[in-house]
Amino acid sequence: MNYSASPSWLSSRPSSRSNLSLRQTGSKAPGFFSKALRSVAISTISAVITLILFLTAPLLAQTAPSAASLKGAIAPYDLRVEYLVNPLGVDTAEPRFFWKNRHSERGQSQTAFELIVSSSPSADTGDMWESGKISSDSSIQIVYGGKPLASNRTYYWKVRIYDSEDKASPWSEVARFDTGLLAPSDWKGQWIGSDGLLRREFILPEEPRRARAYIAGLGYYELHLNGRKVGNHVLDPGWTNYKKRVLYATYDVTRLLRKGKNAIGVMLGQGWYKSRALMFELYVEDASGNVTEIHSDSSWQTAAGPILEDSIYHGETYDARLEQPGWDRPDFAAPAAATPAGWHPASLVEGPGGVLSSQMMPAIQVIDTILPLTMTNPAPGVYVFDLGQNISGWAQLRVNGPAGTDIRLRFSELLYDNGLINQENLRSARAEDHYILRGDGATEVWEPRFTYHGFRYIEVTGFPGTPKLDSIRGRVVHTAVSPAGNFSASTQILNDIQHLILWGQKTNLHSIPTDCCQRDERMGWMGDAQVTAEEAMMNFDMAAFYTNFLRTICDEQAADGSITDTVPHVWGQRPADPAWGTAYPLIAWYMYQNYGDRRLIEDYYDSLKKYVEFLRGKAENGLLKYSYYGDWVAIEKCPGSLVSTFYYYYDTKVLADMARLINKTADAQAYDKLAGDIKAAFNREFFDPKTRHYGPTQTANALPLFIGLATDKERGPAWSELFNDLVYEHDSHLTTGIIGTKYILDVLTSTGNSDLAYDILTKTDFPSYGYMIKNGATTLWEIWQQREGPSMNSHNHPMFGSIGAWFYRALAGINIAPDSEAYKKLVIKPQMVRDLTHASGSLSTINGEVSCAWSKGDRHVKLEAVIPVGSEALIYIPVFKLRNLQLTEGGTVVFADSQLKTSLPGIKSIEAKGGNLIIRVGSGRYTFKLTGE
Ligand code: BGC
């Protein structure tokens, strides 16, 4: 352990250093809390000179550019409806609008907006809604307030805003949204079954002016019109409990249709439905307003296609000799029903039972294509390709050879020493695709449609001749959430961990958050979902994805309020382990914190309350004892009842906060009271007055410290135990499972011990993230141990990636202020730990870009921050042991000789306090440099 890496002028920072020296004398470390509290007290009484300056509007106006140069300087941009850009299929009666604001001046905010919704593309008049000038500083979650929206229409909208000086921006560009099928009666089609392929021809009397296709194709579908695949969705629709809900996709197909003969073709795969069924609607409008409608019914024809087998776990077998060229075009000469590939009328089938809902989230898509790094030939006729990265998706094959050649592709995360692929950890998932060649002399390019694998290596056998490196390409497939975060640091291992987190996270977004993407699971395990949700919301735009997932969770709720371990429910139990079920309240709450989504709280409040009441019904004297997994995959396991009661308390507290938010005051009080009772019971049951801790594991003490279950009495001793366990017993290694891991770094930071968190993260021996990296991980492992046999050891499990949120909050310092949401108020407080000389993070938040990049050198700290329009931030720059401080912003001295020197736009106050310069700023971009002696 090396605790002397920091320069001497850093050494008086509160850190674990002094505790360490105590260990050398053999004593237990004293409670850090007393120390931390002392330092807070000292800092508040110490008469550090504080100077606060409020920049007033007139002052701002003096430094502001002239009105003429302001043209275009204020602008709403990134317009969205229900979190999505120009969405199709909006199926809420009162959709919500979002935009971000740009302003050339600092310290600016929106004071009012005006919004127009129109049925005409020019959006000159708001025939649907003219909001008028509405005083509001909010540019998110703006609820539609116009005339009732009709099904299957396109609406256009634009917005303009007024800034702090009531100056209007120009109107934004015109954005649009399309409504879906709002009433069940809008669906005129019937569910039809299929042997694999379905087709229907029809005639359009005129050129189409507007055409929309609505499709729910189970398990998976691929829609074709006139010989072309429609859209870029794959493995669609998203997975739900089909008995409750089936998602439909909406496509604008205007340009794929034409006057005269047209043909629809649909390929169906089995997916999670394990059968095939189609519901389809096509609405085509011509210039004179005449509408042609085509629905799924028994007039469609079906035939077996080239896909002989398709299974999510086992793979796809495709015989290209069975393709029927032209099947998805008009004038197709369909082979007669009696022949093997013959077509016959599709039969009506019983539907899955669920309501049809629009898929209002990004679809699964092919996101990237990776060329293999190497190809080896470990055995005769066996070729192994290495992508260099563990991914979710499949391989695209390029081949030329004789008809009927059967090429087998098998997928794995691991290799044996002899170079052959090791599929043992896939358990019963065969992960094997077959392509049988057409053999017409041309190069055949194939990839599967209705399966996916989790893999880094592809084994090819049966290839005609010797494959080339580019005979195989890796296709990265997952839900197309946009990246939203960037993090980097001067210590390489942190960037390497971030790489594992990003790849682990995105490759486990397959319309639901999955536990893994390779073996025979790929389930929406709720524990995995809840621990990763905050990290995911920082690294990706998850708003629409989790909105859908919450609804899917709600669909699984039983009348008694219970929910399930997996959603949709396949594996695991009902009721869920409380550490798994907590995904429901916690993800709803994170949605509010990150995206300001109050509607979810309103819509699900009763159901969430029912869930907490279910837990209450299971509790005995304030303790929730049942637990199946607890601190799952921990090295040192803490009692499941402690973990369950922690979440019982957490869920109850969150429910009280939700009740407060939506003005259910009596409920808020009742759940505050319940939380108080649980807290008392928790401490009575788990805090041992003799040993003076909650148990001999890191998680047992971290959980109550994280959430404030520990009172003044327990806090100090519990912290001592945790500290000693981490530092002395385990040489700064975690022994936690997925639950403890999520919270422990935050506990370290809140107690002033970010240095220790950094020590933990930079370890490379077992157990650590570095250990995974050293042993070749390119995504996060499921367990800390390196195992490669048939036991449970997925090499792509995102759940230990929860610490990714700490990278942004602690190292990049970006935090939502405790009394705020959606990054409206920020606390920028980077932890400049140990030998870290630089870290930067940026988040594309719902309110705009937030970033912080800092570097520290000998006697200086530089910090660049970007704060979105309408937000304000407290920026903390640690002064370490520097004296004679001078702070510049953009080169101008703003603070020196303990006082404010120059007032600059956007900077509201500067205060030296508690070892930091605390700068209060409004929106804008700032470059601070602190120097001293
Ligand atoms: C999954 C986990 C899940 C767990 C429940 C495993 O098989 O892969 O990630 O949370 O079961 O304990």
PDB file of N, CA and C and ligand atoms in Angstrom, residues 515 519 521 525 528 580 629 632 782 797 799, ligand 1:
ATOM      1  N   ASP A 515     -29.324  -9.122 -17.693  1.00  0.00           N
ATOM      2  CA  ASP A 515     -28.228  -9.473 -16.782  1.00  0.00           C
ATOM      3  C   ASP A 515     -26.967  -9.817 -17.555  1.00  0.00           C
ATOM      4  N   ARG A 519     -25.263 -16.361 -22.103  1.00  0.00           N
ATOM      5  CA  ARG A 519     -25.689 -17.702 -21.708  1.00  0.00           C
ATOM      6  C   ARG A 519     -27.217 -17.819 -21.777  1.00  0.00           C
ATOM      7  N   GLU A 521     -29.758 -17.037 -20.269  1.00  0.00           N
ATOM      8  CA  GLU A 521     -30.574 -16.176 -19.399  1.00  0.00           C
ATOM      9  C   GLU A 521     -31.028 -14.939 -20.164  1.00  0.00           C
ATOM     10  N   TRP A 525     -33.317  -9.186 -14.968  1.00  0.00           N
ATOM     11  CA  TRP A 525     -33.130  -9.354 -13.522  1.00  0.00           C
ATOM     12  C   TRP A 525     -33.134  -7.975 -12.886  1.00  0.00           C
ATOM     13  N   ASP A 528     -29.957  -6.475 -10.957  1.00  0.00           N
ATOM     14  CA  ASP A 528     -28.947  -5.978 -11.885  1.00  0.00           C
ATOM     15  C   ASP A 528     -29.390  -4.634 -12.456  1.00  0.00           C
ATOM     16  N   TRP A 580     -34.148  -6.846  -5.365  1.00  0.00           N
ATOM     17  CA  TRP A 580     -34.443  -6.893  -6.803  1.00  0.00           C
ATOM     18  C   TRP A 580     -35.705  -6.038  -7.080  1.00  0.00           C
ATOM     19  N   TYR A 629     -31.151 -13.561  -2.626  1.00  0.00           N
ATOM     20  CA  TYR A 629     -29.814 -13.318  -3.187  1.00  0.00           C
ATOM     21  C   TYR A 629     -29.011 -12.331  -2.356  1.00  0.00           C
ATOM     22  N   TRP A 632     -25.603 -10.220  -3.574  1.00  0.00           N
ATOM     23  CA  TRP A 632     -25.296 -11.259  -4.566  1.00  0.00           C
ATOM     24  C   TRP A 632     -23.836 -11.224  -5.024  1.00  0.00           C
ATOM     25  N   GLU A 782     -19.137 -11.239 -14.165  1.00  0.00           N
ATOM     26  CA  GLU A 782     -20.239 -11.436 -13.225  1.00  0.00           C
ATOM     27  C   GLU A 782     -19.747 -11.601 -11.790  1.00  0.00           C
ATOM     28  N   HIS A 797     -21.440  -9.025 -17.650  1.00  0.00           N
ATOM     29  CA  HIS A 797     -22.535  -8.802 -16.702  1.00  0.00           C
ATOM     30  C   HIS A 797     -22.377  -7.361 -16.221  1.00  0.00           C
ATOM     31  N   MET A 799     -23.564  -5.574 -13.849  1.00  0.00           N
ATOM     32  CA  MET A 799     -23.968  -5.145 -12.499  1.00  0.00           C
ATOM     33  C   MET A 799     -22.859  -4.527 -11.654  1.00  0.00           C
TER      34      MET A 799
HETATM   35  C1  BGC B   1     -28.292 -13.668 -12.986  1.00  0.00           C
HETATM   36  C2  BGC B   1     -28.014 -12.498 -12.091  1.00  0.00           C
HETATM   37  C3  BGC B   1     -29.256 -12.348 -11.276  1.00  0.00           C
HETATM   38  C4  BGC B   1     -29.255 -13.544 -10.393  1.00  0.00           C
HETATM   39  C5  BGC B   1     -30.242 -13.564  -9.294  1.00  0.00           C
HETATM   40  C6  BGC B   1     -28.307 -14.864 -12.086  1.00  0.00           C
HETATM   41  O1  BGC B   1     -28.392 -16.044 -12.738  1.00  0.00           O
HETATM   42  O2  BGC B   1     -27.418 -13.762 -14.024  1.00  0.00           O
HETATM   43  O3  BGC B   1     -27.360 -11.461 -12.580  1.00  0.00           O
HETATM   44  O4  BGC B   1     -29.431 -11.164 -10.638  1.00  0.00           O
HETATM   45  O5  BGC B   1     -29.296 -14.745 -11.113  1.00  0.00           O
HETATM   46  O6  BGC B   1     -29.544 -13.807  -8.205  1.00  0.00           O
END
